[in-house]
Amino acid sequence: MSKFVTKTIETVIGRQQFKQLVIVEDKVDAIRLQQQIDKNEVEIDGVLDVYESNLEDKYKSSFRGMTALMNRVANLQSLPEEKFRDITPDKEIVKEYEIKYQDLRVYLIKIANGKLILLGGFKNNQDSDLKKFRALKRQFLEKGGY
Amino acid sequence: MKLTREDLLKSNEYWKVQLQNDLYGIIEEHMKKNNLTRSNLAENLNVTKGYVTQILKGEFDHKISKLIELALACNKVPLTYYVDIDEFVKNDALGKVYEVFPITRMQHVTYESKNPQPQAKPGAKISFDFQSSLATA
């Protein structure tokens, strides 16, 4: 089992907060870790950091484009549905979104005052990525964020 | 190497995304305001429907002349201004954003010296005290 904390994405600044999920081992004191992250006392990778560091060089340019789109979302600026769309299934309470830029995908949910990225994925792996995203979302919400 | 905010602001992709999606925004607004379909807009602009679809996906990457034409067709002017990149990054880090706003144009400005000097008469010897001028500068 895992625990979850969240971390601000420093490359995205806007009117809305933009955060990424950080997955930690069950034995970790998540509340204390969250406080340390919020005070910038620890360096720990979140899901977007891991996604970025695992990207092949050919995707680096697309990742910059994707991050630019995240900035537009954070600033509530216009974006076509092809780039940023609501993918919330019927009857689901917490909103789900997808941002896409070329072959890259990022899956996120709505949180208070902003968005939380749960997973980074690829165009050719959408079905499997969506299942993983929804499983993560369920676990995250069940644990109340911690 | 992890992408930094500065790298992002200095990247081609960041500015391309801003321009493409700002254009998408004004065209989408124009279509809604005037109740236009993609076909109507394509006809008005004398372009193909596929071309309009591409713009509405936020993927405009054509000539500057086309960008101007599209903006004007939406009753907008494509106001462009350039800012020093390091100054932009520095201000971004301070939480400052750039906005465009109108100011009153200055007209018929005349500059008057605070210490008007008497006009020298033709043929008069002109002397200049360099040290004093530095002291008062």
PDB file of C-alpha atoms in Angstrom:
ATOM      1  CA  MET A   1       0.000   0.000   0.000  1.00  0.00           C
ATOM      2  CA  SER A   2       1.073   3.574  -0.574  1.00  0.00           C
ATOM      3  CA  LYS A   3       0.407   6.944   0.954  1.00  0.00           C
ATOM      4  CA  PHE A   4       0.033  10.231  -0.865  1.00  0.00           C
ATOM      5  CA  VAL A   5       1.193  13.787  -0.424  1.00  0.00           C
ATOM      6  CA  THR A   6       1.142  16.659  -2.908  1.00  0.00           C
ATOM      7  CA  LYS A   7       3.740  19.062  -4.216  1.00  0.00           C
ATOM      8  CA  THR A   8       3.505  22.357  -6.121  1.00  0.00           C
ATOM      9  CA  ILE A   9       4.723  22.337  -9.725  1.00  0.00           C
ATOM     10  CA  GLU A  10       7.212  25.191  -9.837  1.00  0.00           C
ATOM     11  CA  THR A  11       7.145  25.632 -13.616  1.00  0.00           C
ATOM     12  CA  VAL A  12       3.425  26.381 -13.518  1.00  0.00           C
ATOM     13  CA  ILE A  13       2.326  29.705 -12.056  1.00  0.00           C
ATOM     14  CA  GLY A  14      -1.173  31.067 -12.335  1.00  0.00           C
ATOM     15  CA  ARG A  15      -4.395  32.032 -10.691  1.00  0.00           C
ATOM     16  CA  GLN A  16      -5.035  28.394  -9.832  1.00  0.00           C
ATOM     17  CA  GLN A  17      -2.684  26.159  -7.867  1.00  0.00           C
ATOM     18  CA  PHE A  18      -1.097  23.386  -9.904  1.00  0.00           C
ATOM     19  CA  LYS A  19       0.148  20.399  -7.916  1.00  0.00           C
ATOM     20  CA  GLN A  20       1.429  16.909  -8.535  1.00  0.00           C
ATOM     21  CA  LEU A  21       0.875  13.749  -6.555  1.00  0.00           C
ATOM     22  CA  VAL A  22       3.783  12.314  -4.580  1.00  0.00           C
ATOM     23  CA  ILE A  23       3.523   8.596  -3.840  1.00  0.00           C
ATOM     24  CA  VAL A  24       5.353   7.421  -0.729  1.00  0.00           C
ATOM     25  CA  GLU A  25       5.680   4.154   1.197  1.00  0.00           C
ATOM     26  CA  ASP A  26       3.028   3.271   3.753  1.00  0.00           C
ATOM     27  CA  LYS A  27       5.470   3.511   6.667  1.00  0.00           C
ATOM     28  CA  VAL A  28       6.167   7.221   5.976  1.00  0.00           C
ATOM     29  CA  ASP A  29       4.565   9.844   8.227  1.00  0.00           C
ATOM     30  CA  ALA A  30       2.660  11.560   5.424  1.00  0.00           C
ATOM     31  CA  ILE A  31       1.402  14.492   7.475  1.00  0.00           C
ATOM     32  CA  ARG A  32       4.928  15.387   8.586  1.00  0.00           C
ATOM     33  CA  LEU A  33       6.289  14.893   5.069  1.00  0.00           C
ATOM     34  CA  GLN A  34       3.595  17.197   3.658  1.00  0.00           C
ATOM     35  CA  GLN A  35       4.600  19.903   6.124  1.00  0.00           C
ATOM     36  CA  GLN A  36       8.258  19.510   5.136  1.00  0.00           C
ATOM     37  CA  ILE A  37       7.390  19.719   1.429  1.00  0.00           C
ATOM     38  CA  ASP A  38       5.289  22.837   2.007  1.00  0.00           C
ATOM     39  CA  LYS A  39       8.211  24.480   3.818  1.00  0.00           C
ATOM     40  CA  ASN A  40      10.670  23.420   1.087  1.00  0.00           C
ATOM     41  CA  GLU A  41      12.639  21.409   3.634  1.00  0.00           C
ATOM     42  CA  VAL A  42      12.810  18.246   1.533  1.00  0.00           C
ATOM     43  CA  GLU A  43      13.440  17.447  -2.127  1.00  0.00           C
ATOM     44  CA  ILE A  44      11.170  14.670  -3.312  1.00  0.00           C
ATOM     45  CA  ASP A  45       9.959  13.731  -6.771  1.00  0.00           C
ATOM     46  CA  GLY A  46       6.289  13.749  -7.655  1.00  0.00           C
ATOM     47  CA  VAL A  47       4.571  11.878 -10.481  1.00  0.00           C
ATOM     48  CA  LEU A  48       5.244  14.664 -12.994  1.00  0.00           C
ATOM     49  CA  ASP A  49       8.934  14.837 -12.018  1.00  0.00           C
ATOM     50  CA  VAL A  50       9.269  11.074 -12.512  1.00  0.00           C
ATOM     51  CA  TYR A  51       7.367  11.247 -15.816  1.00  0.00           C
ATOM     52  CA  GLU A  52       9.640  14.032 -17.060  1.00  0.00           C
ATOM     53  CA  SER A  53      12.866  12.310 -16.049  1.00  0.00           C
ATOM     54  CA  ASN A  54      11.792   9.084 -17.774  1.00  0.00           C
ATOM     55  CA  LEU A  55      10.978  10.837 -21.067  1.00  0.00           C
ATOM     56  CA  GLU A  56      13.226  10.135 -24.030  1.00  0.00           C
ATOM     57  CA  ASP A  57      15.028  13.169 -25.469  1.00  0.00           C
ATOM     58  CA  LYS A  58      12.657  13.272 -28.454  1.00  0.00           C
ATOM     59  CA  TYR A  59       9.808  14.207 -26.082  1.00  0.00           C
ATOM     60  CA  LYS A  60      11.555  17.074 -24.274  1.00  0.00           C
ATOM     61  CA  SER A  61      10.172  19.679 -26.674  1.00  0.00           C
ATOM     62  CA  SER A  62       6.652  18.259 -26.276  1.00  0.00           C
ATOM     63  CA  PHE A  63       7.050  18.368 -22.502  1.00  0.00           C
ATOM     64  CA  ARG A  64       7.800  22.115 -22.713  1.00  0.00           C
ATOM     65  CA  GLY A  65       4.668  22.546 -24.858  1.00  0.00           C
ATOM     66  CA  MET A  66       2.665  20.513 -22.350  1.00  0.00           C
ATOM     67  CA  THR A  67       3.948  22.661 -19.471  1.00  0.00           C
ATOM     68  CA  ALA A  68       2.994  25.796 -21.426  1.00  0.00           C
ATOM     69  CA  LEU A  69      -0.549  24.400 -21.728  1.00  0.00           C
ATOM     70  CA  MET A  70      -0.633  23.743 -17.975  1.00  0.00           C
ATOM     71  CA  ASN A  71       0.223  27.409 -17.438  1.00  0.00           C
ATOM     72  CA  ARG A  72      -2.752  28.405 -19.583  1.00  0.00           C
ATOM     73  CA  VAL A  73      -5.035  26.108 -17.599  1.00  0.00           C
ATOM     74  CA  ALA A  74      -3.679  27.571 -14.352  1.00  0.00           C
ATOM     75  CA  ASN A  75      -4.377  31.083 -15.643  1.00  0.00           C
ATOM     76  CA  LEU A  76      -7.875  30.205 -16.869  1.00  0.00           C
ATOM     77  CA  GLN A  77      -6.905  31.158 -20.428  1.00  0.00           C
ATOM     78  CA  SER A  78      -8.672  29.886 -23.527  1.00  0.00           C
ATOM     79  CA  LEU A  79      -7.798  26.389 -24.747  1.00  0.00           C
ATOM     80  CA  PRO A  80      -9.487  24.176 -27.311  1.00  0.00           C
ATOM     81  CA  GLU A  81     -11.050  20.911 -26.197  1.00  0.00           C
ATOM     82  CA  GLU A  82      -8.431  19.076 -28.245  1.00  0.00           C
ATOM     83  CA  LYS A  83      -5.822  20.353 -25.791  1.00  0.00           C
ATOM     84  CA  PHE A  84      -7.657  20.401 -22.470  1.00  0.00           C
ATOM     85  CA  ARG A  85     -10.833  18.443 -21.852  1.00  0.00           C
ATOM     86  CA  ASP A  86     -13.113  17.280 -19.127  1.00  0.00           C
ATOM     87  CA  ILE A  87     -13.076  13.472 -19.056  1.00  0.00           C
ATOM     88  CA  THR A  88     -15.219  13.018 -15.943  1.00  0.00           C
ATOM     89  CA  PRO A  89     -17.471   9.968 -16.235  1.00  0.00           C
ATOM     90  CA  ASP A  90     -21.185  10.384 -15.432  1.00  0.00           C
ATOM     91  CA  LYS A  91     -22.042  10.456 -11.726  1.00  0.00           C
ATOM     92  CA  GLU A  92     -18.407  11.007 -10.740  1.00  0.00           C
ATOM     93  CA  ILE A  93     -18.189  13.849  -8.214  1.00  0.00           C
ATOM     94  CA  VAL A  94     -14.542  14.900  -8.474  1.00  0.00           C
ATOM     95  CA  LYS A  95     -13.790  16.341 -11.905  1.00  0.00           C
ATOM     96  CA  GLU A  96     -11.208  14.680 -14.153  1.00  0.00           C
ATOM     97  CA  TYR A  97      -9.251  16.330 -16.942  1.00  0.00           C
ATOM     98  CA  GLU A  98      -6.793  15.474 -19.691  1.00  0.00           C
ATOM     99  CA  ILE A  99      -4.206  17.826 -21.172  1.00  0.00           C
ATOM    100  CA  LYS A 100      -2.546  16.745 -24.385  1.00  0.00           C
ATOM    101  CA  TYR A 101       0.322  18.028 -26.442  1.00  0.00           C
ATOM    102  CA  GLN A 102       1.458  15.986 -29.430  1.00  0.00           C
ATOM    103  CA  ASP A 103       2.136  12.445 -28.129  1.00  0.00           C
ATOM    104  CA  LEU A 104       2.090  13.346 -24.443  1.00  0.00           C
ATOM    105  CA  ARG A 105      -0.872  13.212 -22.052  1.00  0.00           C
ATOM    106  CA  VAL A 106      -1.322  14.402 -18.490  1.00  0.00           C
ATOM    107  CA  TYR A 107      -4.272  13.309 -16.329  1.00  0.00           C
ATOM    108  CA  LEU A 108      -5.459  15.483 -13.475  1.00  0.00           C
ATOM    109  CA  ILE A 109      -8.290  16.075 -11.039  1.00  0.00           C
ATOM    110  CA  LYS A 110      -9.855  19.168  -9.557  1.00  0.00           C
ATOM    111  CA  ILE A 111      -8.829  20.049  -6.006  1.00  0.00           C
ATOM    112  CA  ALA A 112      -9.626  23.069  -3.857  1.00  0.00           C
ATOM    113  CA  ASN A 113      -8.203  26.171  -5.616  1.00  0.00           C
ATOM    114  CA  GLY A 114      -6.734  24.255  -8.512  1.00  0.00           C
ATOM    115  CA  LYS A 115      -5.678  21.030 -10.152  1.00  0.00           C
ATOM    116  CA  LEU A 116      -3.691  17.979  -9.108  1.00  0.00           C
ATOM    117  CA  ILE A 117      -1.752  15.891 -11.633  1.00  0.00           C
ATOM    118  CA  LEU A 118      -2.005  12.186 -10.915  1.00  0.00           C
ATOM    119  CA  LEU A 119      -0.372  10.682 -13.991  1.00  0.00           C
ATOM    120  CA  GLY A 120       1.596  11.384 -17.144  1.00  0.00           C
ATOM    121  CA  GLY A 121       0.986   9.157 -20.147  1.00  0.00           C
ATOM    122  CA  PHE A 122       1.255   8.690 -23.894  1.00  0.00           C
ATOM    123  CA  LYS A 123      -1.042   8.864 -26.900  1.00  0.00           C
ATOM    124  CA  ASN A 124      -0.554   5.177 -27.741  1.00  0.00           C
ATOM    125  CA  ASN A 125      -1.327   4.032 -24.196  1.00  0.00           C
ATOM    126  CA  GLN A 126      -4.483   5.969 -23.369  1.00  0.00           C
ATOM    127  CA  ASP A 127      -6.752   3.107 -22.252  1.00  0.00           C
ATOM    128  CA  SER A 128      -4.233   1.656 -19.862  1.00  0.00           C
ATOM    129  CA  ASP A 129      -3.205   5.129 -18.596  1.00  0.00           C
ATOM    130  CA  LEU A 130      -6.836   6.056 -17.931  1.00  0.00           C
ATOM    131  CA  LYS A 131      -7.368   2.895 -15.859  1.00  0.00           C
ATOM    132  CA  LYS A 132      -4.236   3.619 -13.857  1.00  0.00           C
ATOM    133  CA  PHE A 133      -5.299   7.267 -13.403  1.00  0.00           C
ATOM    134  CA  ARG A 134      -8.752   6.327 -12.099  1.00  0.00           C
ATOM    135  CA  ALA A 135      -7.307   3.726  -9.744  1.00  0.00           C
ATOM    136  CA  LEU A 136      -4.898   6.359  -8.359  1.00  0.00           C
ATOM    137  CA  LYS A 137      -7.710   8.863  -8.030  1.00  0.00           C
ATOM    138  CA  ARG A 138      -9.815   6.388  -6.072  1.00  0.00           C
ATOM    139  CA  GLN A 139      -6.932   5.548  -3.705  1.00  0.00           C
ATOM    140  CA  PHE A 140      -6.061   9.215  -3.238  1.00  0.00           C
ATOM    141  CA  LEU A 141      -9.624  10.203  -2.394  1.00  0.00           C
ATOM    142  CA  GLU A 142     -10.106   7.220  -0.096  1.00  0.00           C
ATOM    143  CA  LYS A 143      -7.096   8.317   1.919  1.00  0.00           C
ATOM    144  CA  GLY A 144      -8.285  11.892   2.056  1.00  0.00           C
ATOM    145  CA  GLY A 145      -5.099  13.088   0.401  1.00  0.00           C
ATOM    146  CA  TYR A 146      -2.750  11.478   2.890  1.00  0.00           C
TER     147      TYR A 146
ATOM    148  CA  MET B   1      17.949  18.003 -16.409  1.00  0.00           C
ATOM    149  CA  LYS B   2      14.599  19.028 -14.973  1.00  0.00           C
ATOM    150  CA  LEU B   3      12.780  21.853 -16.752  1.00  0.00           C
ATOM    151  CA  THR B   4      12.960  25.124 -14.823  1.00  0.00           C
ATOM    152  CA  ARG B   5      10.575  28.061 -15.014  1.00  0.00           C
ATOM    153  CA  GLU B   6      13.311  30.117 -16.686  1.00  0.00           C
ATOM    154  CA  ASP B   7      13.966  27.415 -19.319  1.00  0.00           C
ATOM    155  CA  LEU B   8      10.252  27.271 -20.015  1.00  0.00           C
ATOM    156  CA  LEU B   9       9.887  31.048 -20.421  1.00  0.00           C
ATOM    157  CA  LYS B  10      12.889  31.067 -22.754  1.00  0.00           C
ATOM    158  CA  SER B  11      11.560  28.225 -24.904  1.00  0.00           C
ATOM    159  CA  ASN B  12      10.089  28.404 -28.364  1.00  0.00           C
ATOM    160  CA  GLU B  13       7.291  26.006 -27.337  1.00  0.00           C
ATOM    161  CA  TYR B  14       6.018  28.263 -24.547  1.00  0.00           C
ATOM    162  CA  TRP B  15       5.496  31.257 -26.820  1.00  0.00           C
ATOM    163  CA  LYS B  16       4.133  29.182 -29.673  1.00  0.00           C
ATOM    164  CA  VAL B  17       1.489  27.732 -27.345  1.00  0.00           C
ATOM    165  CA  GLN B  18       0.570  31.252 -26.134  1.00  0.00           C
ATOM    166  CA  LEU B  19       0.191  32.708 -29.639  1.00  0.00           C
ATOM    167  CA  GLN B  20      -1.673  29.712 -31.069  1.00  0.00           C
ATOM    168  CA  ASN B  21      -4.157  29.550 -28.240  1.00  0.00           C
ATOM    169  CA  ASP B  22      -4.681  33.314 -27.960  1.00  0.00           C
ATOM    170  CA  LEU B  23      -5.619  33.208 -31.647  1.00  0.00           C
ATOM    171  CA  TYR B  24      -7.911  30.253 -30.961  1.00  0.00           C
ATOM    172  CA  GLY B  25      -9.500  32.301 -28.148  1.00  0.00           C
ATOM    173  CA  ILE B  26     -10.362  35.349 -30.284  1.00  0.00           C
ATOM    174  CA  ILE B  27     -11.698  33.226 -33.154  1.00  0.00           C
ATOM    175  CA  GLU B  28     -13.825  31.077 -30.835  1.00  0.00           C
ATOM    176  CA  GLU B  29     -15.197  34.241 -29.192  1.00  0.00           C
ATOM    177  CA  HIS B  30     -15.900  35.810 -32.607  1.00  0.00           C
ATOM    178  CA  MET B  31     -17.743  32.673 -33.770  1.00  0.00           C
ATOM    179  CA  LYS B  32     -19.895  32.527 -30.637  1.00  0.00           C
ATOM    180  CA  LYS B  33     -20.665  36.248 -30.699  1.00  0.00           C
ATOM    181  CA  ASN B  34     -21.711  36.152 -34.342  1.00  0.00           C
ATOM    182  CA  ASN B  35     -23.277  32.703 -34.248  1.00  0.00           C
ATOM    183  CA  LEU B  36     -20.927  31.393 -36.929  1.00  0.00           C
ATOM    184  CA  THR B  37     -20.241  27.780 -37.828  1.00  0.00           C
ATOM    185  CA  ARG B  38     -16.821  26.575 -38.960  1.00  0.00           C
ATOM    186  CA  SER B  39     -18.144  26.534 -42.541  1.00  0.00           C
ATOM    187  CA  ASN B  40     -19.385  30.171 -42.252  1.00  0.00           C
ATOM    188  CA  LEU B  41     -16.036  31.270 -40.899  1.00  0.00           C
ATOM    189  CA  ALA B  42     -14.150  29.405 -43.628  1.00  0.00           C
ATOM    190  CA  GLU B  43     -16.291  31.137 -46.255  1.00  0.00           C
ATOM    191  CA  ASN B  44     -15.800  34.583 -44.667  1.00  0.00           C
ATOM    192  CA  LEU B  45     -12.042  34.086 -44.527  1.00  0.00           C
ATOM    193  CA  ASN B  46     -11.877  32.445 -47.935  1.00  0.00           C
ATOM    194  CA  VAL B  47     -10.073  29.423 -46.526  1.00  0.00           C
ATOM    195  CA  THR B  48     -10.951  25.729 -46.299  1.00  0.00           C
ATOM    196  CA  LYS B  49     -12.941  24.237 -43.429  1.00  0.00           C
ATOM    197  CA  GLY B  50      -9.924  22.063 -42.649  1.00  0.00           C
ATOM    198  CA  TYR B  51      -7.825  25.189 -42.203  1.00  0.00           C
ATOM    199  CA  VAL B  52     -10.343  26.598 -39.707  1.00  0.00           C
ATOM    200  CA  THR B  53     -10.402  23.263 -37.876  1.00  0.00           C
ATOM    201  CA  GLN B  54      -6.624  23.374 -37.536  1.00  0.00           C
ATOM    202  CA  ILE B  55      -6.763  26.879 -36.010  1.00  0.00           C
ATOM    203  CA  LEU B  56      -9.535  25.823 -33.660  1.00  0.00           C
ATOM    204  CA  LYS B  57      -7.339  23.003 -32.403  1.00  0.00           C
ATOM    205  CA  GLY B  58      -4.848  25.670 -31.314  1.00  0.00           C
ATOM    206  CA  GLU B  59      -2.409  24.601 -34.017  1.00  0.00           C
ATOM    207  CA  PHE B  60      -2.051  27.693 -36.200  1.00  0.00           C
ATOM    208  CA  ASP B  61       1.487  27.771 -37.612  1.00  0.00           C
ATOM    209  CA  HIS B  62       1.220  29.805 -40.801  1.00  0.00           C
ATOM    210  CA  LYS B  63       2.368  33.122 -42.251  1.00  0.00           C
ATOM    211  CA  ILE B  64       2.294  36.395 -40.318  1.00  0.00           C
ATOM    212  CA  SER B  65       0.061  37.872 -43.034  1.00  0.00           C
ATOM    213  CA  LYS B  66      -2.530  35.161 -42.320  1.00  0.00           C
ATOM    214  CA  LEU B  67      -2.347  35.805 -38.579  1.00  0.00           C
ATOM    215  CA  ILE B  68      -3.058  39.513 -39.204  1.00  0.00           C
ATOM    216  CA  GLU B  69      -5.877  38.672 -41.613  1.00  0.00           C
ATOM    217  CA  LEU B  70      -7.511  36.344 -39.071  1.00  0.00           C
ATOM    218  CA  ALA B  71      -7.213  38.882 -36.252  1.00  0.00           C
ATOM    219  CA  LEU B  72      -8.713  41.678 -38.356  1.00  0.00           C
ATOM    220  CA  ALA B  73     -11.526  39.387 -39.487  1.00  0.00           C
ATOM    221  CA  CYS B  74     -12.383  38.985 -35.786  1.00  0.00           C
ATOM    222  CA  ASN B  75     -12.330  42.782 -35.324  1.00  0.00           C
ATOM    223  CA  LYS B  76      -9.103  42.632 -33.335  1.00  0.00           C
ATOM    224  CA  VAL B  77      -5.681  44.158 -33.893  1.00  0.00           C
ATOM    225  CA  PRO B  78      -2.709  41.844 -33.364  1.00  0.00           C
ATOM    226  CA  LEU B  79      -0.841  44.109 -30.969  1.00  0.00           C
ATOM    227  CA  THR B  80       2.711  42.839 -30.606  1.00  0.00           C
ATOM    228  CA  TYR B  81       5.394  44.122 -28.321  1.00  0.00           C
ATOM    229  CA  TYR B  82       8.796  42.856 -27.364  1.00  0.00           C
ATOM    230  CA  VAL B  83      10.318  42.714 -23.911  1.00  0.00           C
ATOM    231  CA  ASP B  84      13.869  41.958 -22.863  1.00  0.00           C
ATOM    232  CA  ILE B  85      13.898  38.241 -22.003  1.00  0.00           C
ATOM    233  CA  ASP B  86      15.976  38.487 -18.819  1.00  0.00           C
ATOM    234  CA  GLU B  87      13.825  41.343 -17.569  1.00  0.00           C
ATOM    235  CA  PHE B  88      10.722  39.257 -18.314  1.00  0.00           C
ATOM    236  CA  VAL B  89      12.083  36.250 -16.379  1.00  0.00           C
ATOM    237  CA  LYS B  90      13.114  38.485 -13.476  1.00  0.00           C
ATOM    238  CA  ASN B  91       9.678  40.097 -13.277  1.00  0.00           C
ATOM    239  CA  ASP B  92       7.983  36.702 -13.549  1.00  0.00           C
ATOM    240  CA  ALA B  93       9.948  35.533 -10.507  1.00  0.00           C
ATOM    241  CA  LEU B  94       8.716  38.634  -8.659  1.00  0.00           C
ATOM    242  CA  GLY B  95       5.126  37.722  -9.514  1.00  0.00           C
ATOM    243  CA  LYS B  96       4.769  40.499 -12.077  1.00  0.00           C
ATOM    244  CA  VAL B  97       2.832  40.026 -15.315  1.00  0.00           C
ATOM    245  CA  TYR B  98       2.721  42.145 -18.458  1.00  0.00           C
ATOM    246  CA  GLU B  99      -0.528  43.771 -19.563  1.00  0.00           C
ATOM    247  CA  VAL B 100      -1.333  45.973 -22.540  1.00  0.00           C
ATOM    248  CA  PHE B 101      -3.293  49.121 -21.782  1.00  0.00           C
ATOM    249  CA  PRO B 102      -3.839  52.381 -23.651  1.00  0.00           C
ATOM    250  CA  ILE B 103      -2.183  55.618 -22.583  1.00  0.00           C
ATOM    251  CA  THR B 104      -2.773  59.106 -23.987  1.00  0.00           C
ATOM    252  CA  ARG B 105      -0.497  59.913 -26.899  1.00  0.00           C
ATOM    253  CA  MET B 106       1.863  62.848 -26.231  1.00  0.00           C
ATOM    254  CA  GLN B 107       1.426  65.762 -28.632  1.00  0.00           C
ATOM    255  CA  HIS B 108       3.560  68.796 -29.552  1.00  0.00           C
ATOM    256  CA  VAL B 109       6.032  68.363 -26.753  1.00  0.00           C
ATOM    257  CA  THR B 110       8.534  71.167 -26.336  1.00  0.00           C
ATOM    258  CA  TYR B 111      11.540  70.771 -24.132  1.00  0.00           C
ATOM    259  CA  GLU B 112      12.639  73.914 -22.296  1.00  0.00           C
ATOM    260  CA  SER B 113      15.939  74.234 -20.524  1.00  0.00           C
ATOM    261  CA  LYS B 114      15.776  74.886 -16.809  1.00  0.00           C
ATOM    262  CA  ASN B 115      18.790  77.236 -17.151  1.00  0.00           C
ATOM    263  CA  PRO B 116      18.425  79.060 -20.466  1.00  0.00           C
ATOM    264  CA  GLN B 117      21.757  80.374 -21.684  1.00  0.00           C
ATOM    265  CA  PRO B 118      22.072  83.778 -23.433  1.00  0.00           C
ATOM    266  CA  GLN B 119      22.490  83.380 -27.171  1.00  0.00           C
ATOM    267  CA  ALA B 120      26.048  84.079 -28.309  1.00  0.00           C
ATOM    268  CA  LYS B 121      26.431  86.939 -30.739  1.00  0.00           C
ATOM    269  CA  PRO B 122      27.940  86.126 -34.125  1.00  0.00           C
ATOM    270  CA  GLY B 123      31.731  86.202 -33.915  1.00  0.00           C
ATOM    271  CA  ALA B 124      31.807  86.027 -30.098  1.00  0.00           C
ATOM    272  CA  LYS B 125      34.330  83.752 -28.422  1.00  0.00           C
ATOM    273  CA  ILE B 126      32.588  80.761 -26.878  1.00  0.00           C
ATOM    274  CA  SER B 127      34.111  79.173 -23.803  1.00  0.00           C
ATOM    275  CA  PHE B 128      32.909  76.068 -22.006  1.00  0.00           C
ATOM    276  CA  ASP B 129      33.759  75.163 -18.434  1.00  0.00           C
ATOM    277  CA  PHE B 130      33.856  71.344 -18.614  1.00  0.00           C
ATOM    278  CA  GLN B 131      34.527  70.763 -14.883  1.00  0.00           C
ATOM    279  CA  SER B 132      31.611  72.993 -13.812  1.00  0.00           C
ATOM    280  CA  SER B 133      29.258  71.253 -16.201  1.00  0.00           C
ATOM    281  CA  LEU B 134      30.175  67.881 -14.661  1.00  0.00           C
ATOM    282  CA  ALA B 135      29.632  69.220 -11.152  1.00  0.00           C
ATOM    283  CA  THR B 136      26.132  70.423 -12.002  1.00  0.00           C
ATOM    284  CA  ALA B 137      25.158  67.343 -14.049  1.00  0.00           C
TER     285      ALA B 137
END
